[in-house]
Short mmCIF file of C-alpha atoms in Angstrom, two decimals:
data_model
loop_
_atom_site.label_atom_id
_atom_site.label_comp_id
_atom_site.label_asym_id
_atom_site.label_seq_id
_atom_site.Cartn_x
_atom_site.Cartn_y
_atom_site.Cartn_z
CA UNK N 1 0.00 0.00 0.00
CA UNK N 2 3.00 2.18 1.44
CA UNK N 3 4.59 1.78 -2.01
CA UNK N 4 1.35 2.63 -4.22
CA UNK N 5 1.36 5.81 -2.25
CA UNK N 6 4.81 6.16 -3.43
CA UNK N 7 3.84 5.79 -6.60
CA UNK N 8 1.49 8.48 -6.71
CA UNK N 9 3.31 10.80 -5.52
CA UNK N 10 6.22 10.74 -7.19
CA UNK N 11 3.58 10.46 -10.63
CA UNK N 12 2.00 13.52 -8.93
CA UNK N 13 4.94 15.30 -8.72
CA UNK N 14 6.36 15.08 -11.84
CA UNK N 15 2.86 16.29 -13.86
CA UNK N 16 3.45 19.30 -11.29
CA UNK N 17 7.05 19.53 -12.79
CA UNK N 18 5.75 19.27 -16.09
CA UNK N 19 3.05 21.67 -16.26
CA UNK N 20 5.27 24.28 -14.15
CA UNK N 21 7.92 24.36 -16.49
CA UNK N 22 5.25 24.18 -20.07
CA UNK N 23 2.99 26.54 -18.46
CA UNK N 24 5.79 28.99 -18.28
CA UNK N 25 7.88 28.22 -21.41
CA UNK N 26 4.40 28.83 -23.20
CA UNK N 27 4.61 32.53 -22.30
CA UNK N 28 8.06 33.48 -23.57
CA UNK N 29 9.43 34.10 -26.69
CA UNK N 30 7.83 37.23 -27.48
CA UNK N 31 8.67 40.97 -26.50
CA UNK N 32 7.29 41.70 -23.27
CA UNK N 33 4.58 38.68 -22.60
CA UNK N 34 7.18 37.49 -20.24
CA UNK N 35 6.18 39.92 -17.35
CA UNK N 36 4.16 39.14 -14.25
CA UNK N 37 1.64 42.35 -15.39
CA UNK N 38 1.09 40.53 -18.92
CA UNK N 39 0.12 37.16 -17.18
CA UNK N 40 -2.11 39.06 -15.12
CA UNK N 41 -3.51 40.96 -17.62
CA UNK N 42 -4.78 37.74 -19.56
CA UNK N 43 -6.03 35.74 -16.77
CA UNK N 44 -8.03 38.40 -15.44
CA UNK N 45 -9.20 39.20 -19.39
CA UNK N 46 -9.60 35.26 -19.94
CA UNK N 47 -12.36 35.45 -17.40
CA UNK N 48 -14.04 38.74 -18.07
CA UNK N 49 -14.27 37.30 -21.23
CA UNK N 50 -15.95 33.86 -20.36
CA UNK N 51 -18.12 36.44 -18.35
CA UNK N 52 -19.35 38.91 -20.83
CA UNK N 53 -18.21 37.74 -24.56
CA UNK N 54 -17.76 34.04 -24.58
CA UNK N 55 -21.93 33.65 -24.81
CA UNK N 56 -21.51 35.05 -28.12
CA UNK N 57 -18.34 34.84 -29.64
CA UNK N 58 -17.25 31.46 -28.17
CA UNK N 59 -14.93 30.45 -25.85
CA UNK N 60 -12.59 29.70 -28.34
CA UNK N 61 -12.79 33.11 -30.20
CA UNK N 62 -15.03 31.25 -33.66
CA UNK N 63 -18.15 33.70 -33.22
CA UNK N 64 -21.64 31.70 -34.56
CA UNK N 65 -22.36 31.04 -38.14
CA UNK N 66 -22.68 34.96 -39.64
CA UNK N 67 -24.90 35.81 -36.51
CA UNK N 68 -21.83 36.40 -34.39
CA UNK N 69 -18.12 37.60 -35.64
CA UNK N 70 -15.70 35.28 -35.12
CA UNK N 71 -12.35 37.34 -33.09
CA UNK N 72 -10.15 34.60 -33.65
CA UNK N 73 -9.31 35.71 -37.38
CA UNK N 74 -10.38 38.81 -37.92
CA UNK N 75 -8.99 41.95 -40.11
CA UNK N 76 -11.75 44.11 -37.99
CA UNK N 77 -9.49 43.85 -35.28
CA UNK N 78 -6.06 44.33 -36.57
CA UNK N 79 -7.91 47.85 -38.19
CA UNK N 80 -9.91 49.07 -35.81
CA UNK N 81 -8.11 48.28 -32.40
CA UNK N 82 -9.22 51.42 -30.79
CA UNK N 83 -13.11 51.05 -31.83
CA UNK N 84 -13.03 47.27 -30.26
CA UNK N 85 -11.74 49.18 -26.72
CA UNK N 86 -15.16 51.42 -27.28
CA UNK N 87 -17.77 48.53 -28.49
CA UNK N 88 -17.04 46.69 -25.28
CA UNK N 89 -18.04 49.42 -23.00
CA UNK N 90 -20.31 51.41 -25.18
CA UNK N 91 -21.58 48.51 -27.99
CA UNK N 92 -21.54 48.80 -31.46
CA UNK N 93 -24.89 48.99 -33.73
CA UNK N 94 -23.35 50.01 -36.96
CA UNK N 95 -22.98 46.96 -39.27
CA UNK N 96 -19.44 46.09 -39.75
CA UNK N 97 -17.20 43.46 -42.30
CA UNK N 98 -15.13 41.15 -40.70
CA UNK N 99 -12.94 39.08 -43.33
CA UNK N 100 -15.18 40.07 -45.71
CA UNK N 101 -18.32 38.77 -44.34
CA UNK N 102 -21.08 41.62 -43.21
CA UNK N 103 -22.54 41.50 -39.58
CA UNK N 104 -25.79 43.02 -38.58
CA UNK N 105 -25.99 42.21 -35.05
CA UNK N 106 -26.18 45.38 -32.49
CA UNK N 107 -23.64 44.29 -29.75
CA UNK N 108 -24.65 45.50 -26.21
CA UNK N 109 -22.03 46.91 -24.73
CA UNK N 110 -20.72 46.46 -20.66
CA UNK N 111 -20.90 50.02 -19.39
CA UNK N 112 -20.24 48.68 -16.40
CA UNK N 113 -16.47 48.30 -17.01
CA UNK N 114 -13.74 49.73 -15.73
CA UNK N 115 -10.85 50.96 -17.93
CA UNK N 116 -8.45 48.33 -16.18
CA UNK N 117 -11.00 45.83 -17.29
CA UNK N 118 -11.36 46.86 -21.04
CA UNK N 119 -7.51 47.43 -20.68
CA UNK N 120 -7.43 43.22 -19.47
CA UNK N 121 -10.38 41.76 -21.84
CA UNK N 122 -8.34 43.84 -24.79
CA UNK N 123 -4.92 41.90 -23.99
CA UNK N 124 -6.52 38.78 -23.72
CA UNK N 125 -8.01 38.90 -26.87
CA UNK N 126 -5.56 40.38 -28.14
CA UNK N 127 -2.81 37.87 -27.48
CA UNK N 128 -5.08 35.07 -27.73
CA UNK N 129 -5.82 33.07 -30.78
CA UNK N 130 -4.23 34.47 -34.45
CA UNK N 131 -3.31 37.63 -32.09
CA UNK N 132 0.20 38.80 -30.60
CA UNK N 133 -0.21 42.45 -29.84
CA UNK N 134 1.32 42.54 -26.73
CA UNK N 135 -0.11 44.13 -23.59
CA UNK N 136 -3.01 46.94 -23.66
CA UNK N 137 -1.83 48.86 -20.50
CA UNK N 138 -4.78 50.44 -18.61
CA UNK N 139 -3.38 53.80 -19.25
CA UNK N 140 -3.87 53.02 -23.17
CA UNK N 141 -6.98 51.52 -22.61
CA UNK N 142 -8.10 55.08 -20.59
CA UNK N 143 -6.99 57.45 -23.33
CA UNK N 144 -8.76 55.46 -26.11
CA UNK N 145 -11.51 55.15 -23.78
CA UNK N 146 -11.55 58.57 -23.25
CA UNK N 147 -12.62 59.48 -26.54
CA UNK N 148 -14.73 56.68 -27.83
CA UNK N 149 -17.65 58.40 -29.85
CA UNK N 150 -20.50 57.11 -27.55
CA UNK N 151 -23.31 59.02 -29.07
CA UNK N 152 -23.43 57.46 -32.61
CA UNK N 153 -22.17 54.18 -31.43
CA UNK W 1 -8.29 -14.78 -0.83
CA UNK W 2 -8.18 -12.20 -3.20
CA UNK W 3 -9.83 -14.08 -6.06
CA UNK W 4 -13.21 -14.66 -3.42
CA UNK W 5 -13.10 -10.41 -3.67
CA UNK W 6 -11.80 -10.60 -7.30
CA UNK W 7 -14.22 -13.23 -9.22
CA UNK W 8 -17.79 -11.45 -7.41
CA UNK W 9 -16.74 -8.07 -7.89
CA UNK W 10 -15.84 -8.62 -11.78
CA UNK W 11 -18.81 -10.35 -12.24
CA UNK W 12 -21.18 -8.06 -10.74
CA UNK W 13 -19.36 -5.04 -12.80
CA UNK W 14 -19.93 -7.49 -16.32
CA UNK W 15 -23.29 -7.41 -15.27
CA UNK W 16 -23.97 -4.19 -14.61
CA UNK W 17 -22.16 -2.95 -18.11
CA UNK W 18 -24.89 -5.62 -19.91
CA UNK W 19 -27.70 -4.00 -17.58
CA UNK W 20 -27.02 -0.60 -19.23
CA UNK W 21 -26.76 -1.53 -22.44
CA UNK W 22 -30.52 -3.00 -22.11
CA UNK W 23 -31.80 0.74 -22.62
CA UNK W 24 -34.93 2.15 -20.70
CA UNK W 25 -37.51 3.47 -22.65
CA UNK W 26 -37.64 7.49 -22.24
CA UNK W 27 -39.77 8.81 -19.66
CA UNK W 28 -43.08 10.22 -20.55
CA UNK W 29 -43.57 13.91 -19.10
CA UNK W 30 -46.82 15.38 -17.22
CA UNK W 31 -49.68 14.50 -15.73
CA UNK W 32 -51.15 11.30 -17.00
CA UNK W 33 -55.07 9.79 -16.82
CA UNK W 34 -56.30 6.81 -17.12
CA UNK W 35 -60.02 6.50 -19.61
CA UNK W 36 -61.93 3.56 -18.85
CA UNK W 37 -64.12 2.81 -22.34
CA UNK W 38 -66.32 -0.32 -23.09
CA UNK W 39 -64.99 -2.65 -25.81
CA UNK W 40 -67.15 -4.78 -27.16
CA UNK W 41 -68.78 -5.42 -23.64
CA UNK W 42 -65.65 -5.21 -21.62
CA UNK W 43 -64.13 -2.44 -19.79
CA UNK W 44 -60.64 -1.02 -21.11
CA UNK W 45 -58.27 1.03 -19.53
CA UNK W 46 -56.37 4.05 -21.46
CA UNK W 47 -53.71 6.24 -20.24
CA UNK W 48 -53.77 9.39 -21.53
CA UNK W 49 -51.10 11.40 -21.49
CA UNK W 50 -49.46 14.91 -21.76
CA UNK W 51 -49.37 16.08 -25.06
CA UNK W 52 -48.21 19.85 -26.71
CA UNK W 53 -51.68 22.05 -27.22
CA UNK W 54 -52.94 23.13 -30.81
CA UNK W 55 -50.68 25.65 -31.72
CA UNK W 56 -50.21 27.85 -34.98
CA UNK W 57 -46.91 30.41 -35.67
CA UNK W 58 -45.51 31.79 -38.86
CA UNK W 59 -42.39 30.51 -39.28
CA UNK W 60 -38.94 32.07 -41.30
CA UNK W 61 -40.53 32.18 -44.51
CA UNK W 62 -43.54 33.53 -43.33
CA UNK W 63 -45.52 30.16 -44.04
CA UNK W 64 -47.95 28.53 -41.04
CA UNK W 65 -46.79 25.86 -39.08
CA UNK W 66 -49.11 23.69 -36.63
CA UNK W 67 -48.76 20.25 -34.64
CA UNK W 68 -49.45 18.72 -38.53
CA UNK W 69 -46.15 19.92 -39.57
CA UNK W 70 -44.37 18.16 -36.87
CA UNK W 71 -46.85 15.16 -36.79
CA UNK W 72 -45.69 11.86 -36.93
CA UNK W 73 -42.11 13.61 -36.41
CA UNK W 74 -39.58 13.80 -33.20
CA UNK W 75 -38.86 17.05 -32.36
CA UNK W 76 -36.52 19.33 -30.27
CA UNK W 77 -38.57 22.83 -28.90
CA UNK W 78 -37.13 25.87 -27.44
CA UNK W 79 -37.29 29.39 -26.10
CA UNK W 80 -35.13 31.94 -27.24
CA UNK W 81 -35.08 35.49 -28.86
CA UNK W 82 -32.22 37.15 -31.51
CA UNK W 83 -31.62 40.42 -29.30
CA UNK W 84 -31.06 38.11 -25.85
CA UNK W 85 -27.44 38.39 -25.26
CA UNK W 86 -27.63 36.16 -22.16
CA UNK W 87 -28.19 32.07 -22.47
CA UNK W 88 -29.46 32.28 -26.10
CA UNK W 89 -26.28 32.66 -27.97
CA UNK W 90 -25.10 29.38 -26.11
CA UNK W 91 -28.64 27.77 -26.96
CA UNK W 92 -28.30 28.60 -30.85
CA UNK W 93 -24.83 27.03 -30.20
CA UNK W 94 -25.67 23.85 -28.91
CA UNK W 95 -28.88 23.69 -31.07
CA UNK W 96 -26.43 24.20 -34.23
CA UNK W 97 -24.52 20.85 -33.06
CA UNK W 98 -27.87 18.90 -32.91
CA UNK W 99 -29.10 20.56 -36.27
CA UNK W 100 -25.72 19.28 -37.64
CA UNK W 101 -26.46 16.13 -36.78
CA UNK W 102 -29.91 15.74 -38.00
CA UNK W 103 -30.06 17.58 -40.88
CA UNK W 104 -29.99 14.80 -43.21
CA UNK W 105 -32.22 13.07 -40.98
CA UNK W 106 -35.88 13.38 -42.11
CA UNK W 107 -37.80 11.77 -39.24
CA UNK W 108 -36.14 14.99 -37.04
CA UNK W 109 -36.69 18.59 -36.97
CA UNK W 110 -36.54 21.89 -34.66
CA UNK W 111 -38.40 24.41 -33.97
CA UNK W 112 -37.44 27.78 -32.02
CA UNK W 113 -40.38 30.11 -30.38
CA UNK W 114 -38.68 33.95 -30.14
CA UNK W 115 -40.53 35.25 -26.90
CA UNK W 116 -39.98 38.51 -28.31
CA UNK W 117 -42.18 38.25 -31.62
CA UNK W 118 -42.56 41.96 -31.78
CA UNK W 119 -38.95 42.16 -32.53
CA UNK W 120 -38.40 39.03 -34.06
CA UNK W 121 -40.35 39.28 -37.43
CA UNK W 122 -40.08 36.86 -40.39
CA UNK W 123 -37.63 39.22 -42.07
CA UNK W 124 -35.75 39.28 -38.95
CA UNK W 125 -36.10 35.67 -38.14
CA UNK W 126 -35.58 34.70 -41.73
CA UNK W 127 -31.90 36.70 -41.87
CA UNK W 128 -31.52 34.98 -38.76
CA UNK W 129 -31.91 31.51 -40.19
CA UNK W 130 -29.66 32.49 -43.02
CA UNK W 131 -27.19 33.75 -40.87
CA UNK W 132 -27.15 30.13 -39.26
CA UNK W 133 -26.58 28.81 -42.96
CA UNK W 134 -29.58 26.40 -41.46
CA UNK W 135 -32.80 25.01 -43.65
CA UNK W 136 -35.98 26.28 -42.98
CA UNK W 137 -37.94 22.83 -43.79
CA UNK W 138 -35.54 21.22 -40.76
CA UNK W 139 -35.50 24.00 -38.26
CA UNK W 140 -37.97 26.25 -37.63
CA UNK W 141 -38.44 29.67 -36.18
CA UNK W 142 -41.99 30.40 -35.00
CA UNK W 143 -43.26 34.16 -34.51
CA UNK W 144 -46.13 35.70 -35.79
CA UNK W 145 -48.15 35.22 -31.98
CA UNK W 146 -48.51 37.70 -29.65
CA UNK W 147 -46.24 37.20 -26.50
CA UNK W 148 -49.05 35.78 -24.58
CA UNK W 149 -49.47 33.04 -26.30
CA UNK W 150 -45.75 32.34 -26.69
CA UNK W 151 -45.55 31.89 -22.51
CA UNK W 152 -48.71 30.40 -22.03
CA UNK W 153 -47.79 28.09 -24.66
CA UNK W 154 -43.76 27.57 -23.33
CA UNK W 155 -45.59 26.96 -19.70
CA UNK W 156 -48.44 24.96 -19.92
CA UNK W 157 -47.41 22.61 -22.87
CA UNK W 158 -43.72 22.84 -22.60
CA UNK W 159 -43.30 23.10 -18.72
CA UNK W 160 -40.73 25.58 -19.39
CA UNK W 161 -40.10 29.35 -17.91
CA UNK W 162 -41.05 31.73 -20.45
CA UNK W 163 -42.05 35.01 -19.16
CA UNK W 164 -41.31 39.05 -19.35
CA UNK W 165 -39.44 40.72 -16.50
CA UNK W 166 -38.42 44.09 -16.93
CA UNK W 167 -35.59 43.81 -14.06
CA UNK W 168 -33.73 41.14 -16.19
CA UNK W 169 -31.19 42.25 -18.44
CA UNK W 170 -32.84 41.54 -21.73
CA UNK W 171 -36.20 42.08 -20.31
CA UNK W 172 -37.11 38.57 -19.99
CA UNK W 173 -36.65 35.45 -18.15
CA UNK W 174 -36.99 32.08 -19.97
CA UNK W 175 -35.36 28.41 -18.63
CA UNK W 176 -32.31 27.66 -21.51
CA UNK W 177 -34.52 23.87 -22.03
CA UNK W 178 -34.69 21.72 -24.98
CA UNK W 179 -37.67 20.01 -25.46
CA UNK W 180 -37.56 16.55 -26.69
CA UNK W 181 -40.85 15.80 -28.14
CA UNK W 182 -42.49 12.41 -29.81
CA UNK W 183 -43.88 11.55 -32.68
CA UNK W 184 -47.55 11.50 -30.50
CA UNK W 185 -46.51 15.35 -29.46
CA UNK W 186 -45.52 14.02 -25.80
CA UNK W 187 -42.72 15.08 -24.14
CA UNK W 188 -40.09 12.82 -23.65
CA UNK W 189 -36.78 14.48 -22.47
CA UNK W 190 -35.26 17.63 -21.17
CA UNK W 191 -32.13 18.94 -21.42
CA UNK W 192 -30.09 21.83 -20.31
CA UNK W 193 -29.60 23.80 -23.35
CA UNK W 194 -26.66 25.71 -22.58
CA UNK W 195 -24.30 22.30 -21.25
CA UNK W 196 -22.73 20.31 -24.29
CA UNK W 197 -22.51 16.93 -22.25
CA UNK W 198 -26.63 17.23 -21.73
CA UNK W 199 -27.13 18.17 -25.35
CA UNK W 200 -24.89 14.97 -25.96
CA UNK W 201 -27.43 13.29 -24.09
CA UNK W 202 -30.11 14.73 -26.67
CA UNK W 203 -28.72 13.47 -29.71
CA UNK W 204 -28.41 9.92 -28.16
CA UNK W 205 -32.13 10.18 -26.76
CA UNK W 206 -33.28 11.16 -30.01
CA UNK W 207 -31.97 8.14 -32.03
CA UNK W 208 -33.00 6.11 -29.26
CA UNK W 209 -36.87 7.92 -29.20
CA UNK W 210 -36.41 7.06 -33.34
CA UNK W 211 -36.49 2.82 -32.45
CA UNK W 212 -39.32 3.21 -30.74
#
């Protein structure tokens, strides 16, 4: 019994090994994803995402069929980087082309968040998927916030 | 020693995997009565059961659809609207997986209520559908009803929440259920619309409620 336990253990400890030293190596390699702020950044925007945008645009970034853009491929984003920091606070009603596809779907926006928020959903999404942008720092996220045209949005 | 634990206890699990293969029929939902009759001079016992009410909606391309156009049919029902931003996206989600697996599948089809019909009109419904890239003879969108009759309908003949609230987000509250429903209209299953492994479960009740 004594050595089963062993067993475990030492099984158990090496998948801890493992996944400590893939779960880091995963993050480096590019210009500043390496830092502590980054990792925060995109856990904290992984699940304000799964909270407020996954429902929609899947957990794995694929939107729905032409009902919902897909964010895991899209030229909308590379273009527009500073109108996808407004649509998730203030939504977006206009229709808009995503790799060449139209979208009619008013988004409701989140008022509700805060510019460190937008700032951590942003570099999630960001640096998730076909993305490597890097980190949206809150103070970015606060002067593009800052003049997002709410009225016509 | 061991093999008096050993034999019993591999025997019993061999059993039990054969005992779950043998597949229970589906349960039958609702309230159920039993009709005595006379047949030719002796008294017979019916059960009646539960069925889905008369209804009538317009559907996507704005042609009428009653229980005749699912007769004879299985069937998955559910609640939803186009504007909800809430459990419906997930719904249409999972609902895509079971109209992906049924669509060459004649004996199946879907149908969707909107519980916002004011806002969901054919047009809107229809781009909706297209949107979907889904066919309109397999899955249906019913509007074309006041609201009313939408919840009374989702409640009394569905058993599931459909009902306005203006407190709630979207301005309604409705249960994320599929309905699995029988070629006799009866409910037979209900699943958690917004949870893949229980929409797995779907798919394998409705090729099992197919046999029957």
């Amino acid at each position: 019994m004594s050595n089963r336990n062993g067993t475990i253990w030492i099984s158990g400890s090496i998948l801890i090994f493992l996944i400590t030293v893939f779960g880091c190596s995963s993050n480096t390699g590019k210009p500043d994803t390496s830092s502590v702020k980054f990792t925060q950044y995109v856990v904290r925007g992984e699940e304000l995402y799964q909270k407020h945008c996954s429902n929609c645009h899947q957990k794995n970034g694929s939107g729905l069929g032409l009902v919902y853009p897909p964010l895991n491929t899209s030229d909308y984003m590379d273009k527009n980087f500073e109108k996808v920091l407004c649509l998730m606070k203030y939504g977006l009603k206009e229709e808009i082309t995503v790799n060449g596809k139209n979208f009619v779907q008013p988004m409701p926006g989140v008022v509700t968040l805060t510019d460190l928020e937008v700032a951590e959903i942003a570099t999630y999404i960001y640096n998730s998927w076909d993305h490597n942008r890097g980190i949206v720092d809150v103070t970015e996220a606060s002067r593009v916030i800052k003049n997002c045209a709410t009225a016509d949005q | 020693m061991i093999k008096k634990i050993v034999v019993p206890v591999v025997c019993l699990f061999i059993s039990v995997c054969f005992l779950s293969c043998e597949k229970q029929p589906l349960p039958i939902f609702g309230q159920r009565q039993v009709v005595t009759r006379e047949e030719n001079g002796k008294q017979v016992n019916d059960t009646v059961y539960h069925t889905i009410a008369p209804f009538t909606f317009t559907d996507q391309d704005g042609k009428t659809i009653t229980n005749e156009t699912f007769k004879g049919k299985v069937y998955v029902a559910d609640f939803f609207f186009t504007s909800c931003r809430t459990i419906c996206p997930i719904m249409k989600t999972q609902m895509l997986r079971v109209y992906q697996e049924i669509q060459n599948d004649p004996e199946v089809l879907l149908l969707s209520h909107s519980i916002d019909p004011e806002y969901d009109t054919v047009e809107l419904l229809h781009d909706f559908a297209a949107r979907l890239d889904v066919k309109s003879e397999k899955w249906h969108f019913a509007t074309g009803q006041p609201k009313e009759y939408v919840f009374d309908l989702a409640q009394k003949s569905y058993f599931a929440t459909a009902m306005e609230d203006k407190t709630e987000p979207d301005g309604f509250i409705h249960s994320g259920a599929f309905l699995l429903i029988d070629r006799l209209g009866r409910i037979r299953g209900k699943y958690d619309g917004t949870k893949e492994d229980d929409v797995d479960r779907l798919m394998k009740d409705i090729k099992q409620l197919e046999r029957e």
